[in-house]
Tab-separated table of C-alpha atoms and ligand atoms in Angstrom:
chain	number	residue	atom	x	y	z
F	222	MET	CA	70.646	94.202	22.235
F	223	THR	CA	67.236	95.282	23.550
F	224	VAL	CA	64.971	93.065	25.593
F	225	LEU	CA	61.374	93.799	26.614
F	226	GLY	CA	60.550	92.969	30.311
F	227	ILE	CA	56.998	91.882	32.061
F	228	GLU	CA	56.408	91.558	35.564
F	229	THR	CA	53.199	90.249	37.006
F	230	SER	CA	54.103	88.213	39.898
F	231	CYS	CA	52.595	90.004	42.660
F	232	ASP	CA	50.460	93.465	42.547
F	233	GLU	CA	52.322	95.385	40.125
F	234	THR	CA	51.493	94.943	36.481
F	235	ALA	CA	54.734	96.239	34.702
F	236	ALA	CA	56.366	96.232	31.131
F	237	ALA	CA	60.057	97.820	30.617
F	238	VAL	CA	62.384	97.991	27.412
F	239	VAL	CA	66.212	97.626	28.317
F	240	THR	CA	69.184	97.907	26.323
F	241	GLY	CA	72.300	95.814	26.639
F	242	ALA	CA	74.131	99.109	27.438
F	243	GLY	CA	71.767	99.560	30.430
F	244	GLU	CA	69.559	102.451	29.011
F	245	ILE	CA	65.830	102.007	30.364
F	246	ARG	CA	63.725	103.292	27.084
F	247	ALA	CA	60.820	102.607	29.051
F	248	ASN	CA	59.692	101.438	32.578
F	249	LEU	CA	55.931	101.219	33.220
F	250	VAL	CA	54.417	100.203	36.618
F	251	LEU	CA	50.980	100.121	37.239
F	252	SER	CA	50.275	99.345	40.987
F	253	GLN	CA	46.797	97.749	41.851
F	254	LEU	CA	46.935	99.069	45.281
F	255	ASP	CA	43.852	100.539	45.202
F	256	GLU	CA	42.151	97.308	44.363
F	257	HIS	CA	43.839	95.595	47.455
F	258	ARG	CA	43.483	98.201	49.795
F	259	PRO	CA	40.243	97.487	51.274
F	260	PHE	CA	41.123	93.706	52.184
F	261	GLY	CA	44.545	95.045	53.941
F	262	GLY	CA	46.775	92.870	51.637
F	263	VAL	CA	47.085	91.449	47.942
F	264	VAL	CA	44.081	88.980	47.090
F	265	PRO	CA	45.575	86.844	44.483
F	266	GLU	CA	42.479	86.294	42.303
F	267	ILE	CA	42.127	90.056	42.091
F	268	ALA	CA	45.744	90.587	41.263
F	269	ALA	CA	45.793	87.696	38.365
F	270	ARG	CA	42.579	89.511	36.869
F	271	SER	CA	43.745	92.792	36.856
F	272	HIS	CA	47.107	91.734	35.298
F	273	LEU	CA	44.693	90.096	32.648
F	274	ASP	CA	43.108	93.484	32.171
F	275	HIS	CA	45.755	95.403	32.046
F	276	ILE	CA	49.010	93.549	30.566
F	277	ASP	CA	48.375	94.130	26.879
F	278	ARG	CA	47.990	97.631	26.816
F	279	LEU	CA	50.927	98.192	29.130
F	280	VAL	CA	53.272	95.994	26.865
F	281	GLU	CA	51.808	98.407	23.910
F	282	GLN	CA	52.473	101.727	25.931
F	283	ALA	CA	56.304	100.375	26.736
F	284	MET	CA	57.207	99.399	23.055
F	285	ALA	CA	55.423	103.097	21.898
F	286	GLU	CA	57.602	104.839	24.622
F	287	ALA	CA	60.725	103.122	23.402
F	288	GLY	CA	59.894	104.078	19.716
F	289	LEU	CA	60.165	100.456	18.953
F	290	ASP	CA	58.450	97.532	16.857
F	291	PHE	CA	58.198	93.957	18.219
F	292	PRO	CA	61.014	92.820	15.355
F	293	GLU	CA	63.470	95.266	16.386
F	294	LEU	CA	63.649	93.358	19.970
F	295	ASP	CA	65.976	90.945	20.695
F	296	GLY	CA	64.465	89.024	23.316
F	297	VAL	CA	61.261	88.996	25.664
F	298	ALA	CA	61.965	88.154	29.157
F	299	VAL	CA	59.201	87.495	31.916
F	300	THR	CA	59.111	86.755	35.846
F	301	ALA	CA	58.313	83.011	35.604
F	302	GLY	CA	58.419	82.838	39.737
F	303	PRO	CA	58.226	82.587	42.380
F	304	GLY	CA	55.071	84.798	43.144
F	305	LEU	CA	51.398	84.321	43.390
F	306	ILE	CA	50.475	81.611	40.506
F	307	GLY	CA	47.794	83.328	38.646
F	308	GLY	CA	49.503	86.364	38.008
F	309	VAL	CA	52.692	84.842	36.742
F	310	PHE	CA	50.608	82.848	34.344
F	311	VAL	CA	49.245	85.656	32.815
F	312	GLY	CA	52.688	87.320	32.433
F	313	VAL	CA	54.399	84.148	31.107
F	314	MET	CA	51.523	83.589	28.673
F	315	THR	CA	51.766	87.080	27.448
F	316	ALA	CA	55.684	86.659	26.777
F	317	LYS	CA	55.457	83.499	25.199
F	318	ALA	CA	52.728	84.620	22.802
F	319	ILE	CA	54.928	87.590	21.725
F	320	ALA	CA	58.022	85.344	21.431
F	321	LEU	CA	56.051	82.917	19.470
F	322	ALA	CA	54.350	85.486	17.030
F	323	TRP	CA	57.877	87.366	16.134
F	324	GLU	CA	60.212	84.499	16.775
F	325	LEU	CA	62.025	85.969	19.431
F	326	PRO	CA	63.891	84.254	22.279
F	327	PHE	CA	61.931	83.678	25.515
F	328	LEU	CA	63.686	84.366	28.826
F	329	ALA	CA	62.116	82.895	31.544
F	330	VAL	CA	63.286	85.046	34.729
F	331	ASN	CA	63.549	84.557	38.720
F	332	HIS	CA	62.078	87.281	40.009
F	333	LEU	CA	64.720	87.348	42.799
F	334	GLU	CA	67.362	87.092	40.101
F	335	GLY	CA	65.795	90.313	38.805
F	336	HIS	CA	66.524	91.919	42.144
F	337	ALA	CA	69.970	90.547	42.585
F	338	LEU	CA	71.014	91.896	39.300
F	339	THR	CA	69.562	95.324	39.166
F	340	ALA	CA	72.658	96.702	40.772
F	341	ARG	CA	74.456	96.056	37.745
F	342	LEU	CA	72.007	97.968	35.412
F	343	GLY	CA	73.902	101.040	34.136
F	344	SER	CA	76.950	100.311	36.377
F	345	ASP	CA	80.228	98.709	36.305
F	346	LEU	CA	79.504	96.791	39.252
F	347	ALA	CA	81.591	93.387	38.805
F	348	PHE	CA	81.253	89.563	40.335
F	349	PRO	CA	81.367	88.680	42.866
F	350	TYR	CA	79.330	90.793	45.325
F	351	LEU	CA	77.495	90.066	48.703
F	352	LEU	CA	74.010	90.578	48.276
F	353	LEU	CA	71.319	91.403	51.136
F	354	LEU	CA	68.002	90.826	49.154
F	355	VAL	CA	64.947	92.229	51.384
F	356	SER	CA	61.505	91.714	50.075
F	357	GLY	CA	57.917	91.245	51.223
F	358	GLY	CA	58.584	87.531	51.036
F	359	HIS	CA	62.291	87.104	51.255
F	360	CYS	CA	65.153	87.848	53.423
F	361	GLN	CA	68.594	86.249	52.123
F	362	LEU	CA	72.083	87.069	52.477
F	363	LEU	CA	73.864	85.666	49.100
F	364	ALA	CA	77.161	85.861	47.306
F	365	VAL	CA	76.367	86.736	43.713
F	366	GLU	CA	79.254	84.757	41.936
F	367	GLY	CA	77.649	85.341	38.385
F	368	VAL	CA	74.632	85.178	36.332
F	369	GLY	CA	72.497	81.975	37.839
F	370	ARG	CA	75.374	81.612	40.201
F	371	TYR	CA	74.059	82.337	43.913
F	372	ARG	CA	75.566	80.973	47.065
F	373	ARG	CA	73.215	81.141	49.983
F	374	LEU	CA	75.029	82.639	53.126
F	375	GLY	CA	72.465	82.724	55.185
F	376	GLY	CA	68.230	83.876	55.645
F	377	THR	CA	65.493	84.375	57.725
F	378	ILE	CA	64.185	81.470	59.873
F	379	ASP	CA	60.680	82.978	59.965
F	380	ASP	CA	59.328	85.981	58.652
F	381	ALA	CA	60.961	88.294	55.718
F	382	VAL	CA	61.603	91.769	56.622
F	383	GLY	CA	59.042	93.200	54.210
F	384	GLU	CA	56.374	91.048	56.226
F	385	ALA	CA	57.322	92.445	59.480
F	386	PHE	CA	56.939	96.156	58.118
F	387	ASP	CA	53.750	94.914	56.680
F	388	LYS	CA	52.443	93.479	59.635
F	389	THR	CA	53.870	96.376	62.195
F	390	ALA	CA	51.911	98.870	59.798
F	391	LYS	CA	48.713	96.337	60.308
F	392	LEU	CA	48.927	96.482	63.883
F	393	LEU	CA	49.438	100.312	64.183
F	394	GLY	CA	46.481	101.160	61.769
F	395	LEU	CA	48.720	102.595	59.233
F	396	GLY	CA	47.403	101.026	56.396
F	397	TYR	CA	48.650	99.086	53.345
F	398	PRO	CA	51.261	98.626	51.908
F	399	GLY	CA	53.524	98.664	55.277
F	400	GLY	CA	56.798	99.456	54.628
F	401	PRO	CA	56.553	103.056	53.333
F	402	ALA	CA	53.815	103.797	55.726
F	403	VAL	CA	56.115	102.607	58.457
F	404	GLU	CA	59.145	104.522	57.430
F	405	ARG	CA	56.777	107.764	57.026
F	406	GLN	CA	55.544	107.164	60.412
F	407	ALA	CA	58.942	106.602	61.999
F	408	ALA	CA	60.470	109.790	60.575
F	409	GLY	CA	58.712	111.718	63.767
F	410	GLY	CA	59.182	109.453	66.367
F	411	ASP	CA	61.601	108.669	69.049
F	412	PRO	CA	63.107	105.233	68.698
F	413	GLU	CA	64.226	104.997	72.259
F	414	ALA	CA	60.838	105.301	73.545
F	415	PHE	CA	59.769	101.272	73.365
F	416	ASP	CA	62.319	98.720	74.240
F	417	LEU	CA	62.185	95.980	71.636
F	418	PRO	CA	64.381	93.047	71.460
F	419	ARG	CA	66.829	92.349	68.601
F	420	PRO	CA	66.560	88.299	67.792
F	421	MET	CA	69.607	86.442	66.743
F	422	LEU	CA	71.789	89.393	67.391
F	423	GLY	CA	75.388	88.246	68.343
F	424	ARG	CA	74.552	84.612	67.692
F	425	ALA	CA	76.617	82.491	65.433
F	426	GLY	CA	75.773	82.210	61.628
F	427	LEU	CA	74.431	84.731	59.406
F	428	ASP	CA	70.250	83.672	59.795
F	429	PHE	CA	67.730	86.118	60.640
F	430	SER	CA	64.716	85.961	62.573
F	431	PHE	CA	61.842	88.461	62.720
F	432	SER	CA	58.584	86.640	64.377
F	433	GLY	CA	59.848	87.576	68.034
F	434	LEU	CA	59.913	91.231	66.870
F	435	LYS	CA	56.757	91.340	65.252
F	436	THR	CA	55.375	89.828	68.592
F	437	ALA	CA	56.749	92.103	70.725
F	438	VAL	CA	55.368	94.991	68.573
F	439	ARG	CA	52.062	93.555	69.096
F	440	HIS	CA	52.723	93.668	72.881
F	441	ALA	CA	54.119	97.234	72.990
F	442	ALA	CA	51.394	98.238	70.740
F	443	ASP	CA	48.543	96.651	73.045
F	444	SER	CA	49.962	97.958	76.059
F	445	ALA	CA	50.244	101.442	74.628
F	446	GLY	CA	46.646	101.653	73.535
F	447	LEU	CA	47.325	101.608	70.086
F	448	LEU	CA	46.176	98.171	68.928
F	449	ASP	CA	43.746	98.383	66.262
F	450	ASN	CA	42.916	101.610	67.642
F	451	PRO	CA	42.639	104.391	64.624
F	452	ASP	CA	42.087	107.069	67.593
F	453	GLY	CA	45.472	106.067	69.244
F	454	ASP	CA	47.877	108.575	70.001
F	455	PRO	CA	50.108	109.581	66.560
F	456	ALA	CA	52.979	110.253	68.564
F	457	ARG	CA	52.920	107.090	70.401
F	458	LYS	CA	52.624	105.355	66.842
F	459	ALA	CA	55.386	107.182	65.659
F	460	ASP	CA	57.639	105.980	68.626
F	461	LEU	CA	56.591	102.573	67.872
F	462	ALA	CA	57.421	102.821	64.674
F	463	ALA	CA	60.742	104.125	64.842
F	464	ALA	CA	61.698	101.611	67.470
F	465	PHE	CA	60.722	98.844	64.941
F	466	GLN	CA	62.644	100.362	62.305
F	467	THR	CA	65.716	101.108	64.411
F	468	ALA	CA	65.388	97.392	65.783
F	469	VAL	CA	65.515	96.175	62.194
F	470	GLY	CA	68.473	98.628	61.227
F	471	ASP	CA	70.194	97.300	64.242
F	472	ILE	CA	69.521	93.446	63.130
F	473	LEU	CA	70.367	93.913	59.458
F	474	ALA	CA	73.533	95.989	60.370
F	475	GLU	CA	75.107	93.284	62.524
F	476	ARG	CA	74.093	90.511	60.163
F	477	CYS	CA	75.964	92.510	57.125
F	478	SER	CA	78.817	93.401	58.881
F	479	LYS	CA	79.337	89.658	59.836
F	480	ALA	CA	78.633	88.555	56.369
F	481	LEU	CA	81.246	90.655	54.739
F	482	ALA	CA	83.857	89.722	56.904
F	483	VAL	CA	82.738	85.823	55.816
F	484	PHE	CA	82.852	87.366	52.367
F	485	ALA	CA	86.086	88.643	52.410
F	486	GLU	CA	87.674	85.336	53.726
F	487	ASP	CA	85.804	83.542	50.862
F	488	TYR	CA	86.605	86.017	48.035
F	489	GLY	CA	89.587	87.791	49.099
F	490	ARG	CA	88.203	91.181	48.675
F	491	PRO	CA	85.793	93.428	51.166
F	492	GLY	CA	82.543	93.260	49.273
F	493	PRO	CA	80.902	95.279	47.905
F	494	LEU	CA	77.820	95.085	49.826
F	495	VAL	CA	74.471	95.405	47.553
F	496	VAL	CA	71.217	95.703	48.623
F	497	ALA	CA	68.169	94.703	46.876
F	498	GLY	CA	64.481	94.339	47.162
F	499	GLY	CA	61.239	96.489	47.959
F	500	VAL	CA	62.494	97.098	51.614
F	501	ALA	CA	65.893	98.505	50.279
F	502	ALA	CA	63.712	101.468	49.335
F	503	ASN	CA	64.011	102.481	53.200
F	504	ARG	CA	66.364	105.390	53.694
F	505	HIS	CA	66.831	104.662	57.367
F	506	LEU	CA	68.194	101.111	56.497
F	507	ARG	CA	70.346	102.280	53.565
F	508	GLN	CA	71.867	104.624	55.885
F	509	ARG	CA	72.536	102.068	58.258
F	510	LEU	CA	73.884	99.615	55.677
F	511	ASP	CA	76.016	102.180	54.308
F	512	THR	CA	77.780	102.932	57.617
F	513	VAL	CA	78.353	99.278	58.178
F	514	ALA	CA	80.142	98.851	54.735
F	515	GLN	CA	82.269	102.100	55.200
F	516	ASP	CA	83.219	100.672	58.674
F	517	ILE	CA	84.729	98.022	57.189
F	518	GLY	CA	86.456	99.646	54.175
F	519	SER	CA	83.634	98.695	51.986
F	520	THR	CA	81.051	100.233	49.822
F	521	LEU	CA	77.183	100.102	49.714
F	522	ILE	CA	75.652	99.832	46.448
F	523	ALA	CA	71.627	100.558	46.549
F	524	PRO	CA	69.752	100.676	43.289
F	525	PRO	CA	67.469	103.754	42.994
F	526	PRO	CA	64.365	103.250	45.208
F	527	ALA	CA	62.157	102.810	42.247
F	528	LEU	CA	64.434	100.052	41.202
F	529	CYS	CA	63.957	98.242	44.388
F	530	THR	CA	60.703	97.842	44.563
F	531	ASP	CA	59.076	95.314	41.946
F	532	ASN	CA	59.600	96.617	38.410
F	533	ALA	CA	59.860	95.228	34.987
F	534	ALA	CA	63.258	97.011	34.157
F	535	MET	CA	64.790	94.604	36.655
F	536	ILE	CA	63.336	91.731	34.747
F	537	ALA	CA	64.458	93.012	31.124
F	538	TRP	CA	67.876	93.488	32.443
F	539	ALA	CA	68.145	90.015	33.662
F	540	GLY	CA	66.961	88.756	30.215
F	541	VAL	CA	69.988	90.811	28.670
F	542	GLU	CA	72.319	89.186	30.950
F	543	ARG	CA	71.125	85.811	30.312
F	544	LEU	CA	70.402	86.451	26.568
F	545	ARG	CA	74.306	87.485	26.401
F	546	LEU	CA	75.197	84.139	27.577
F	547	GLY	CA	72.886	82.282	25.377
F	548	LEU	CA	70.676	81.197	28.257
F	549	THR	CA	67.333	81.138	26.516
F	550	ASP	CA	64.179	79.235	27.480
F	551	PRO	CA	61.760	76.932	25.542
F	552	LEU	CA	58.231	77.996	25.176
F	553	ASP	CA	57.174	74.878	27.229
F	554	PHE	CA	59.094	76.372	30.233
F	555	ALA	CA	56.507	75.983	33.210
F	556	ALA	CA	55.744	78.795	35.501
F	557	ARG	CA	56.698	78.302	39.377
F	558	PRO	CA	55.019	79.513	42.474
F	559	ARG	CA	58.351	78.553	44.471
F	560	TRP	CA	61.583	78.810	42.839
F	561	PRO	CA	64.947	79.391	45.333
F	562	LEU	CA	67.525	81.486	43.904
F	563	GLU	CA	70.109	78.829	44.643
F	564	GLU	CA	68.467	76.484	42.449
F	565	LEU	CA	69.285	78.491	39.361
F	566	ALA	CA	73.137	77.238	39.493
F	567	ALA	CA	71.946	73.562	39.815
F	568	GLU	CA	69.754	73.481	36.985
F	569	ALA	CA	70.693	72.823	33.288
F	570	ARG	CA	68.025	74.769	31.263
F	571	GLY	CA	67.470	74.114	27.739
F	572	SER	CA	69.028	76.850	25.612
F	573	ARG	CA	67.717	76.770	22.101
Z	785	KG4	O1	60.175	93.471	46.232
Z	785	KG4	P1	58.991	93.988	46.621
Z	785	KG4	O2	58.406	95.380	45.779
Z	785	KG4	O3	57.748	92.716	46.271
Z	785	KG4	C1	58.149	91.472	46.705
Z	785	KG4	O4	58.943	91.133	45.562
Z	785	KG4	O5	57.945	90.928	47.827
Z	785	KG4	O6	58.879	94.064	48.021
Z	785	KG4	C2	57.657	94.598	48.850
Z	785	KG4	C3	58.103	94.853	50.274
Z	785	KG4	C4	56.799	95.162	50.849
Z	785	KG4	O7	56.750	93.998	52.244
Z	785	KG4	C5	56.836	96.078	51.614
Z	785	KG4	O8	56.075	96.883	52.710
Z	785	KG4	C6	58.240	96.459	51.523
Z	785	KG4	O9	58.843	95.840	50.498
Z	785	KG4	N1	58.243	97.975	51.309
Z	785	KG4	C7	59.429	98.691	52.328
Z	785	KG4	C8	59.555	99.981	51.829
Z	785	KG4	N2	58.896	100.152	50.564
Z	785	KG4	C9	58.504	98.621	50.082
Z	785	KG4	N3	59.924	98.341	53.386
Z	785	KG4	C10	60.260	99.511	54.303
Z	785	KG4	N4	60.426	100.659	53.889
Z	785	KG4	C11	60.068	101.113	52.702
Z	785	KG4	N5	60.240	102.272	52.249
Z	786	ZN	ZN1	60.198	91.865	44.536
């Protein structure tokens, strides 16, 4: 089984070819960073136009790299939401055109499901597992019971983790995208140099909150003379970045530790804990979560960093998983700007 995957929901134009055995035969990601950098964030209209400019050539390249012609595919999978809708349209229309022209099954993939299933790509990870999904727009703890079957255990009540990284980077003038910049800066800093809060720590339940931490970073940056100051002391910036990253690590570690206990009670097994989404590329956080899992006799499974940030291999793989179960979609499937994962379980999607 071989599936072409297409991803255009944010600021990466991506195309990949993945087999049922979990072999990645092509995985191309074209970043639009340079186009968005002058604006300090993703501009939806620029993103959509850029996807349109590049997607055809990228798909052609991915097929050439995989050494395949379209009739040799078993399906075409595409991110159909959630995301910036202009970009999602570009990917969905491209995938529909290919599916229609070559009479291939069409697979409308939820972007979050792509992240959620990535850990099974090339591994024998079985259901159920506990998933911490941390990206630019999401921060959720989910029990993954099967393909399309996600039970939400907790989530952020305000900002997503990636958003907090991006805002911290902006406050410190570290540029865009924020996550990798904060991680690089934090490497040389002293996390004890600033005293930042850990919102929700010790509270009942499995929810997260990051807006208080973000505000505290702003105040700390202001009093240290770092706010919007490109000439601010680099050593102090490094300290604040490290303090922020450590605070996030403390919050994620405590919530995951509690979630593993809840998961063990509900499913009779101690995890494993899987981390996915762009923030999962962060080495400090991966290490913290690894310790949490090991402490209670569980294991952390984290996909390679390049498969944590947005890519099309994860979409192709989710397509493989859905195709195996006969979960194909009609060609009039509508792209969705909002599409919570839990809705997948409740939906009866038309197979053809
Ligand atoms: O999954 P993703 O690539 O796109 C979304 O679906 O949102 O996640 C992007 C987010 C951004 O907020 C980015 O700053 C963050 O992931 N990120 C990181 C790192 N790499 C990317 N955050 C912390 N450390 C990193 N190394
Ligand atoms: Zn993503």
